[in-house]
Short mmCIF file of C-alpha atoms and ligand atoms in Angstrom, two decimals:
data_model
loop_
_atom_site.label_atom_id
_atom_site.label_comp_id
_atom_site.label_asym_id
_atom_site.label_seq_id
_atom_site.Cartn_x
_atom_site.Cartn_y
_atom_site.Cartn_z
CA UNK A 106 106.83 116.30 74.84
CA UNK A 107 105.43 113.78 76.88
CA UNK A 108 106.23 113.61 80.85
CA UNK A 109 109.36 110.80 81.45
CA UNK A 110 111.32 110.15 84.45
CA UNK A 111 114.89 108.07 84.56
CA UNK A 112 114.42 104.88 86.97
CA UNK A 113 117.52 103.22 88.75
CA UNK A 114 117.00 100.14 90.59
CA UNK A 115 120.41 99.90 92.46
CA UNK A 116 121.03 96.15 93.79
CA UNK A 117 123.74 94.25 95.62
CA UNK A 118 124.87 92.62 92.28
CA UNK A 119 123.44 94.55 89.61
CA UNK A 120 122.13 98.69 88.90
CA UNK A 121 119.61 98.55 86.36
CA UNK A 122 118.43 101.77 84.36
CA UNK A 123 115.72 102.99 82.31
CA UNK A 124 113.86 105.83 81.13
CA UNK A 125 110.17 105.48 81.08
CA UNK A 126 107.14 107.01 80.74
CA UNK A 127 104.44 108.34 82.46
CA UNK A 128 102.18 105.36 81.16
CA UNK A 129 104.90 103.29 82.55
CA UNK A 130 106.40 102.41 79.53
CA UNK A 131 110.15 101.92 79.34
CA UNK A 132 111.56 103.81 76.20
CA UNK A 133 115.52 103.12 76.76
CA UNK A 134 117.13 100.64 79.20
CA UNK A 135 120.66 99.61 80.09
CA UNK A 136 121.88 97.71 83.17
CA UNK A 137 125.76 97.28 84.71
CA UNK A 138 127.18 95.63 87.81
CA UNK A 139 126.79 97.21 90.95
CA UNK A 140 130.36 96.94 91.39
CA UNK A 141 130.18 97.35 95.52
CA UNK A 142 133.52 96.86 96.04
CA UNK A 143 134.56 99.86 94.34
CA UNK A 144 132.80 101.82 97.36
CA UNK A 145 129.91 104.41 97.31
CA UNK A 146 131.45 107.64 95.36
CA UNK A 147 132.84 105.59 92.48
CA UNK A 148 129.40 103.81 92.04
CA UNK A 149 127.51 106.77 91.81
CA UNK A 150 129.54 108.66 89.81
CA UNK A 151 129.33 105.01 86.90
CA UNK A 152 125.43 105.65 88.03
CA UNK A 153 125.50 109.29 86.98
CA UNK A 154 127.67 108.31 83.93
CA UNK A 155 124.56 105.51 82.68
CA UNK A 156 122.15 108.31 83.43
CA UNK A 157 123.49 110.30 81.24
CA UNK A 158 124.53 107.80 78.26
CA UNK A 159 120.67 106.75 78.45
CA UNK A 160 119.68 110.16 78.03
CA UNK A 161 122.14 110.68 74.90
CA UNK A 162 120.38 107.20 73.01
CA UNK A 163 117.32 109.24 73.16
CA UNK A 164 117.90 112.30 71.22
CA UNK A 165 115.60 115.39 72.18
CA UNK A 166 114.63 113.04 75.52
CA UNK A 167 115.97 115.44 78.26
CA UNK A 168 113.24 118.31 77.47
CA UNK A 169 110.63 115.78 79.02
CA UNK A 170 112.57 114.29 81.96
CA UNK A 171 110.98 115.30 85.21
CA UNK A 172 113.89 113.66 87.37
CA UNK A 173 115.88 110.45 88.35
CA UNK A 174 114.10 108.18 90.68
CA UNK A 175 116.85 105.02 92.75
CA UNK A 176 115.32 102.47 94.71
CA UNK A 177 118.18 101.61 97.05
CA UNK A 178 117.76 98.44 99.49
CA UNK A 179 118.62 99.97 102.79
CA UNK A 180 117.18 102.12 105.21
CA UNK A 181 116.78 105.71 103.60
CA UNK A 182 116.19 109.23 105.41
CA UNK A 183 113.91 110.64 103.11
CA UNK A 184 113.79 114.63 103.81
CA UNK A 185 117.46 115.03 102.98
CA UNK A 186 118.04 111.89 100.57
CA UNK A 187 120.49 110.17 102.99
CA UNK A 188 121.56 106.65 102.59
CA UNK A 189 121.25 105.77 106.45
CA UNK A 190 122.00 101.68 105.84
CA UNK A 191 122.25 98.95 103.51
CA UNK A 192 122.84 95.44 104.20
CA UNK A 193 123.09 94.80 100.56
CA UNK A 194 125.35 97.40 99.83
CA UNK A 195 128.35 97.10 102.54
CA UNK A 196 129.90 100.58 102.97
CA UNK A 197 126.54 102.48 102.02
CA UNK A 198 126.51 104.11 105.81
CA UNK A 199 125.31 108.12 105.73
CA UNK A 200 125.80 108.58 102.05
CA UNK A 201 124.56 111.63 100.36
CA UNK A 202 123.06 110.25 97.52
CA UNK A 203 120.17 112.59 96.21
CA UNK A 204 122.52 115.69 97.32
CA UNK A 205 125.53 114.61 94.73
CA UNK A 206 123.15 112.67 92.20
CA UNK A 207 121.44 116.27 91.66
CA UNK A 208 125.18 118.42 91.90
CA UNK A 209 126.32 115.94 88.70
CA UNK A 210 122.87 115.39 86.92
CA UNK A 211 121.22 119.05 86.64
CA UNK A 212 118.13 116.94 87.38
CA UNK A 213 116.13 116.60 90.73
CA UNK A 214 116.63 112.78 92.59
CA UNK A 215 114.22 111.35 94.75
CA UNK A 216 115.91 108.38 96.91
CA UNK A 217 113.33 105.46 98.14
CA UNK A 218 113.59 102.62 99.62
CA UNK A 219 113.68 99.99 97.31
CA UNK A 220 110.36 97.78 98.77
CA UNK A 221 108.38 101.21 98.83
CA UNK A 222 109.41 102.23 94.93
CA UNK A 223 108.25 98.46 93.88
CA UNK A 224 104.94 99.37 95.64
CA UNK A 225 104.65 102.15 93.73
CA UNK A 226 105.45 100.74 90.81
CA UNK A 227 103.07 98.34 90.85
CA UNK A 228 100.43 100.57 92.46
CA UNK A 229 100.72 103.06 89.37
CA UNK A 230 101.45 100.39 86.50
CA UNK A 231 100.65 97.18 87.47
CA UNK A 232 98.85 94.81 89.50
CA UNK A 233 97.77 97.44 92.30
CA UNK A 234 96.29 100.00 89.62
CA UNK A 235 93.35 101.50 90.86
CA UNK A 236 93.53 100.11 94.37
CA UNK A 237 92.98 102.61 97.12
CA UNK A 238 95.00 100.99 99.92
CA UNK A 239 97.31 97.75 98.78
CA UNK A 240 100.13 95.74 100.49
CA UNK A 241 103.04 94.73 98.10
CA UNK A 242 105.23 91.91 99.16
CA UNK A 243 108.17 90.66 97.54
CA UNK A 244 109.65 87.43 97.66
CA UNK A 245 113.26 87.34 96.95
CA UNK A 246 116.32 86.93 99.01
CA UNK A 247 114.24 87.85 101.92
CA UNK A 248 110.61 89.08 101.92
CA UNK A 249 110.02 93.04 101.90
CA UNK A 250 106.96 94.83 101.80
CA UNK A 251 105.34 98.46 101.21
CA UNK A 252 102.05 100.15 102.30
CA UNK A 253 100.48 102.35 100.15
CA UNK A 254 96.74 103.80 102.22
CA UNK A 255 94.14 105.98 100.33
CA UNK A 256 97.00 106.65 97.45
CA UNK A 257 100.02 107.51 99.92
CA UNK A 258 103.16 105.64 100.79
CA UNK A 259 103.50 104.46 104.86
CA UNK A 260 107.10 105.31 105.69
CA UNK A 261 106.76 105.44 109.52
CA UNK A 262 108.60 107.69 111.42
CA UNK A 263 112.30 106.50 110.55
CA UNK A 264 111.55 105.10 106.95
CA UNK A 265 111.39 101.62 108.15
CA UNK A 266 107.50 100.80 108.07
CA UNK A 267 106.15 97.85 105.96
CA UNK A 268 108.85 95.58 106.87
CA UNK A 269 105.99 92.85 106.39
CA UNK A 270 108.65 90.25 106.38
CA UNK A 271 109.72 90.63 109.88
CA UNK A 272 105.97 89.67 110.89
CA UNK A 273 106.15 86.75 113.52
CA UNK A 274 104.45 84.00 111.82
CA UNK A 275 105.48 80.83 114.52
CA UNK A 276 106.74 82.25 118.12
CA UNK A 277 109.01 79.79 118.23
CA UNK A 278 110.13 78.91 114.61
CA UNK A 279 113.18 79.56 112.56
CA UNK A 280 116.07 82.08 114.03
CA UNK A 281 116.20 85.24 111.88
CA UNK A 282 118.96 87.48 111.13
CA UNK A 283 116.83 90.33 113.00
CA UNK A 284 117.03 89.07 116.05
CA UNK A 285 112.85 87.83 116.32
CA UNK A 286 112.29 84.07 115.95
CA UNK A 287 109.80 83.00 113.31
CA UNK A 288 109.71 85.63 111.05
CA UNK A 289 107.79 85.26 107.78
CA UNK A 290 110.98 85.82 105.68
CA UNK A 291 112.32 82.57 107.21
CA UNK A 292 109.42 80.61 105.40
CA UNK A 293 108.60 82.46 102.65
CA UNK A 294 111.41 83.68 100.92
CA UNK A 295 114.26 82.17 98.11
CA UNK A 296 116.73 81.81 100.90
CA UNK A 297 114.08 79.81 102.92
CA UNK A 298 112.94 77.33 100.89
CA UNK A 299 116.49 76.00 99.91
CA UNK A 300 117.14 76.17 103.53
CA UNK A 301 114.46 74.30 104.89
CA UNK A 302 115.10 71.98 102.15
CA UNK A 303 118.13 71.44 102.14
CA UNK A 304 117.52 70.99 106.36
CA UNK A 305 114.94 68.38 105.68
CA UNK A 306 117.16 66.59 103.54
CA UNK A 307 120.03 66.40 105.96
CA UNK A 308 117.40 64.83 108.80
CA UNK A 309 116.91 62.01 106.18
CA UNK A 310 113.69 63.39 104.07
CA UNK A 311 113.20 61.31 100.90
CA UNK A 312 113.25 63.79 97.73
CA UNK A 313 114.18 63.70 94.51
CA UNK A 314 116.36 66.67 95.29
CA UNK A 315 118.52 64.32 97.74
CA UNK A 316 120.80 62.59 95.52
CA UNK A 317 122.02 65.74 94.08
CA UNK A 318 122.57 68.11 96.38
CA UNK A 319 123.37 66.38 99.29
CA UNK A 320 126.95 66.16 97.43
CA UNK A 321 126.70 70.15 96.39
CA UNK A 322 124.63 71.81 98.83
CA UNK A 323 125.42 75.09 97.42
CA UNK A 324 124.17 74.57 93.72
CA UNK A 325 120.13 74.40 94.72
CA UNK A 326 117.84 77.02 93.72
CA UNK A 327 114.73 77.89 94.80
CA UNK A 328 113.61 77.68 91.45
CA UNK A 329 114.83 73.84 91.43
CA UNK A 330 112.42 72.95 94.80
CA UNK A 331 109.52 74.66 92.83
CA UNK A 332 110.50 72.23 89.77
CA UNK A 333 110.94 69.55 92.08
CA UNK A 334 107.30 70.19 93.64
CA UNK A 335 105.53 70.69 89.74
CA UNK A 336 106.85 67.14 89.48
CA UNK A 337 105.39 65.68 92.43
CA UNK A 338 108.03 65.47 94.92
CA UNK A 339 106.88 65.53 98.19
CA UNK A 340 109.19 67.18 100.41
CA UNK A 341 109.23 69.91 97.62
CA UNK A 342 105.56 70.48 97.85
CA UNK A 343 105.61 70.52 101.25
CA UNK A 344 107.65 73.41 101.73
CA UNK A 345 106.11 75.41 99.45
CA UNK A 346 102.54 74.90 100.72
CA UNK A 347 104.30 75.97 104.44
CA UNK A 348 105.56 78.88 102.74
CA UNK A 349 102.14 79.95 101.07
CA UNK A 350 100.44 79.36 104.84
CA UNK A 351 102.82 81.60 106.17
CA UNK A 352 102.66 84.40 104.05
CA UNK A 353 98.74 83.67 104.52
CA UNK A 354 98.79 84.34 108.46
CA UNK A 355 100.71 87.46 107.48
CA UNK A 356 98.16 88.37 105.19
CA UNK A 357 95.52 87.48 107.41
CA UNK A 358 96.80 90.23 109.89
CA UNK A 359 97.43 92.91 107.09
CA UNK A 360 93.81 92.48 105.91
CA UNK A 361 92.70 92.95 109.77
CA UNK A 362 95.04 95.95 110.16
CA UNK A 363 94.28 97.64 107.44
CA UNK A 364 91.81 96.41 105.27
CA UNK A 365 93.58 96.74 101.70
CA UNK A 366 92.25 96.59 98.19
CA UNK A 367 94.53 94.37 97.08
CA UNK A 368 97.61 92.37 98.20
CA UNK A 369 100.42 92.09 95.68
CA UNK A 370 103.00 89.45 95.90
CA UNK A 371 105.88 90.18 93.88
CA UNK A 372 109.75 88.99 93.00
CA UNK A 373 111.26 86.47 91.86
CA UNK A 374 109.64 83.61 94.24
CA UNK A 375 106.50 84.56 92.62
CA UNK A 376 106.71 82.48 89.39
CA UNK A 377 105.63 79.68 92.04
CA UNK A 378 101.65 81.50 92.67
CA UNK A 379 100.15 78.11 91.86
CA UNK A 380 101.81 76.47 94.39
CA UNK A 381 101.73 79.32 97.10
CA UNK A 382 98.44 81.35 96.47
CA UNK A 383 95.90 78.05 97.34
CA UNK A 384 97.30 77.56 101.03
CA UNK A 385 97.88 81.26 101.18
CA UNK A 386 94.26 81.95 100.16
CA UNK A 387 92.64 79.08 103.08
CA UNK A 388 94.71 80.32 105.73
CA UNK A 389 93.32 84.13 105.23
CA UNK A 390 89.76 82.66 104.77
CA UNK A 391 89.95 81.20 108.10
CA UNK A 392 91.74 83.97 110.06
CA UNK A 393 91.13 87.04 108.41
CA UNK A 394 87.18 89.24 109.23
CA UNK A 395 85.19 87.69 106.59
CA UNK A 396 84.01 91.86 105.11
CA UNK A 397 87.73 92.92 104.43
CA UNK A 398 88.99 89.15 103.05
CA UNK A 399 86.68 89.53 101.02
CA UNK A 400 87.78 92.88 99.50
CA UNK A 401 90.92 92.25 99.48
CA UNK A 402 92.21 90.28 96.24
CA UNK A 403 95.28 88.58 96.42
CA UNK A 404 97.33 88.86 93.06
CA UNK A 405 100.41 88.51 91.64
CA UNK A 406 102.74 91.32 90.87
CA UNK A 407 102.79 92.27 86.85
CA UNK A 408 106.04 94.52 86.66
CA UNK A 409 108.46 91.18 86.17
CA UNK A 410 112.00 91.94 85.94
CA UNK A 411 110.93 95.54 85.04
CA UNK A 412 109.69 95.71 88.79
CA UNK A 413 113.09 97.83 90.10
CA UNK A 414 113.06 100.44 87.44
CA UNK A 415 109.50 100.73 86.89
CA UNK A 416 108.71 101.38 90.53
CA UNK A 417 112.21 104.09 91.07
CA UNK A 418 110.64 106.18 87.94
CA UNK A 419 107.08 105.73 89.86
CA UNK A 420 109.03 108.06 92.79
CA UNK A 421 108.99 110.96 90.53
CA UNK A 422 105.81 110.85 88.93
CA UNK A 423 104.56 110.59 92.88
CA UNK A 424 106.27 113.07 94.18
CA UNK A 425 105.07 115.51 92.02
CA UNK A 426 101.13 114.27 92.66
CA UNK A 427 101.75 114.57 95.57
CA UNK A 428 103.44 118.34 95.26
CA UNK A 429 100.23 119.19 93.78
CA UNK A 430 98.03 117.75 96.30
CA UNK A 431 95.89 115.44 94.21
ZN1 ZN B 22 113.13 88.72 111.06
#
C-alpha cells in the first residue's frame, strides 16, 4: 500500500479535508463549516467525525495512513500540539488539539501553523519543488508567510517566525491591527485593496467602481478592483501596481536576508500575478544584491484551492523525513 496522510485545513468559515498521497495527490475530499460558534471541543470532535467518514469512502485506505496533518491559523506550540491563539478562530485559547485528535483517531496528529503547512505544501508539491531555501507568501485576508532554509521549516523560538506580512514596507503608512504602521499586509492583501479603494473613492477618485459602491460599500471584492483594473480603470490599476511594489520591497529584503531559491506567492489575491508580479519584479531589481535576485525566481503558487489540505498532509510526510534525518 502506498504511503497517505489525512490533511485538514481548519479555517474561520470553512474545515476542509482530504486524504492524499505521498505524490500529493488527493484521493478523497470532503469539506464542512467550521462552525466556530459551537466552541473548540464540539468542532473537533465533527473534525474527528469527517476524518473518519473519509477514511470509510476509501475501503482498505487506513493500512496506508501515516497520520492526520491540521493547519490551524493561530499561533501553535509545536512540542506538545497546543493551540496557543487564533484570531480566526475566537475561543481557540490553550486547546489541546493534537493530544485529543490522537485519544479519538488511533492515528498520530501533527498541528502547524497554517502559513508554515502551505509552505510545505507547496515546497513538496508545487511551485517550490526542488528549491533549497523558498519564501511562501499568501495573499488573502491578510498576508502570511513561511520559511523553509536548506529543506527545514523556520518556526522561531515561539512558532511565530515568517510573519512576512508584518514587514514595515512605509514607516509611516497605513495603521495595522498589530500595532506597527505600514505593514505589508495593509497594501498587499484582499482586505487592502478594497480598503484603499474604497478610501480613494470616498476622497473623490474617479473609477468605474464609484457609482456602485459608494451606495454599498460592503458588496466590493477584491476580485471586482482586479476586474476593474483588466478593464482599464485607473484608480483600480493603481492600487494594484502599489500593492505589487510593496510586496516587492518585502521581497527585496527576504532575498537580502536570506537568499532563497524561489519566492512563492500564493492565495486567493494571486489570480491577479499579471498585475502584481511586473512592479513587484522592478522594485526587487532595484533594491535587492544583484547575485541572489537573480537566483531567486518569483512564482506563483500551484496548489489553488487545494493549497490548505495539500500543505496539512505535507506535515506528516515531513515529519517523518525529518524523523529519519534525511
Ligand atoms: Zn502589521
Amino acid at each position: 500500500v502506498s504511503k497517505a496522510a489525512i490533511g485538514v485545513d481548519l479555517g474561520g468559515t470553512n474545515v476542509r479535508l482530504g486524504i492524499v498521497s505521498e505524490k500529493g495527490a488527493i484521493m478523497t475530499s470532503s469539506r464542512m463549516l467550521t462552525g466556530v460558534g459551537e466552541g473548540p471541543d464540539r468542532v473537533i470532535r465533527r473534525i474527528v467525525t469527517a476524518v473518519k467518514s473519509l477514511l470509510k469512502k476509501t475501503p482498505g485506505r487506513e493500512h496506508g495512513i501515516h497520520g492526520v496533518g491540521i493547519g490551524v491559523p493561530g499561533i501553535i506550540s509545536l512540542p506538545d500540539g497546543i493551540v496557543r491563539f487564533s484570531p480566526n478562530l475566537p475561543g481557540w485559547t490553550d486547546i489541546q488539539l493534537r493530544d485529543s485528535m490522537e485519544k479519538m483517531l488511533g492515528l498520530p496528529v501533527v498541528v502547524e501553523n497554517d502559513a508554515n503547512a502551505y509552505a510545505l505544501g507547496e515546497h513538496r508539491f508545487g511551485a517550490g519543488k526542488g528549491a533549497g531555501s523558498l519564501v511562501c507568501v499568501t495573499l488573502g485576508t491578510g498576508v502570511g508567510g513561511g520559511i523553509i532554509i536548506d529543506g527545514s521549516l523556520v518556526r522561531g523560538s515561539d512558532g511565530m517566525a515568517g510573519e512576512v506580512g508584518h514587514m514595515t514596507v512605509r514607516p509611516n503608512g497605513i495603521q495595522c491591527n498589530c500595532g506597527n504602521r505600514g505593514c505589508v499586509e495593509r497594501y498587499s492583501s484582499a482586505t487592502a485593496i478594497v480598503e484603499r479603494t474604497l478610501s480613494a473613492i470616498g476622497r473623490g477618485s474617479k473609477s468605474s467602481l464609484a457609482h456602485k459602491y459608494t451606495k454599498n460599500p460592503g458588496l466590493l471584492t477584491a476580485r471586482d478592483v482586479y476586474e476593474a483594473a483588466m478593464a482599464g480603470d485607473a484608480l483600480s490599476t493603481r492600487i494594484y501596481r502599489d500593492a505589487g511594489r510593496c510586496l516587492g520591497i518585502m521581497a527585496a529584503d527576504l532575498i537580502n536576508l536570506l537568499n532563497p531559491d524561489r519566492i512563492v506567492v500564493g492565495g486567493g489575491m494571486a489570480g491577479a500575478w499579471e498585475l502584481i508580479s511586473v512592479p513587484m519584479r522592478t522594485e526587487v531589481k532595484k533594491r535587492a544584491f544583484d547575485i541572489p535576485a537573480a537566483r531567486c525566481g518569483i512564482v506563483p503558487g500551484l496548489l489553488g484551492d487545494d493549497a490548505g489540505v495539500l500543505g496539512a498532509a505535507g506535515l506528516v510526510f515531513y515529519r517523518r523525513v525529518g524523523k529519519k534525518g534525511d
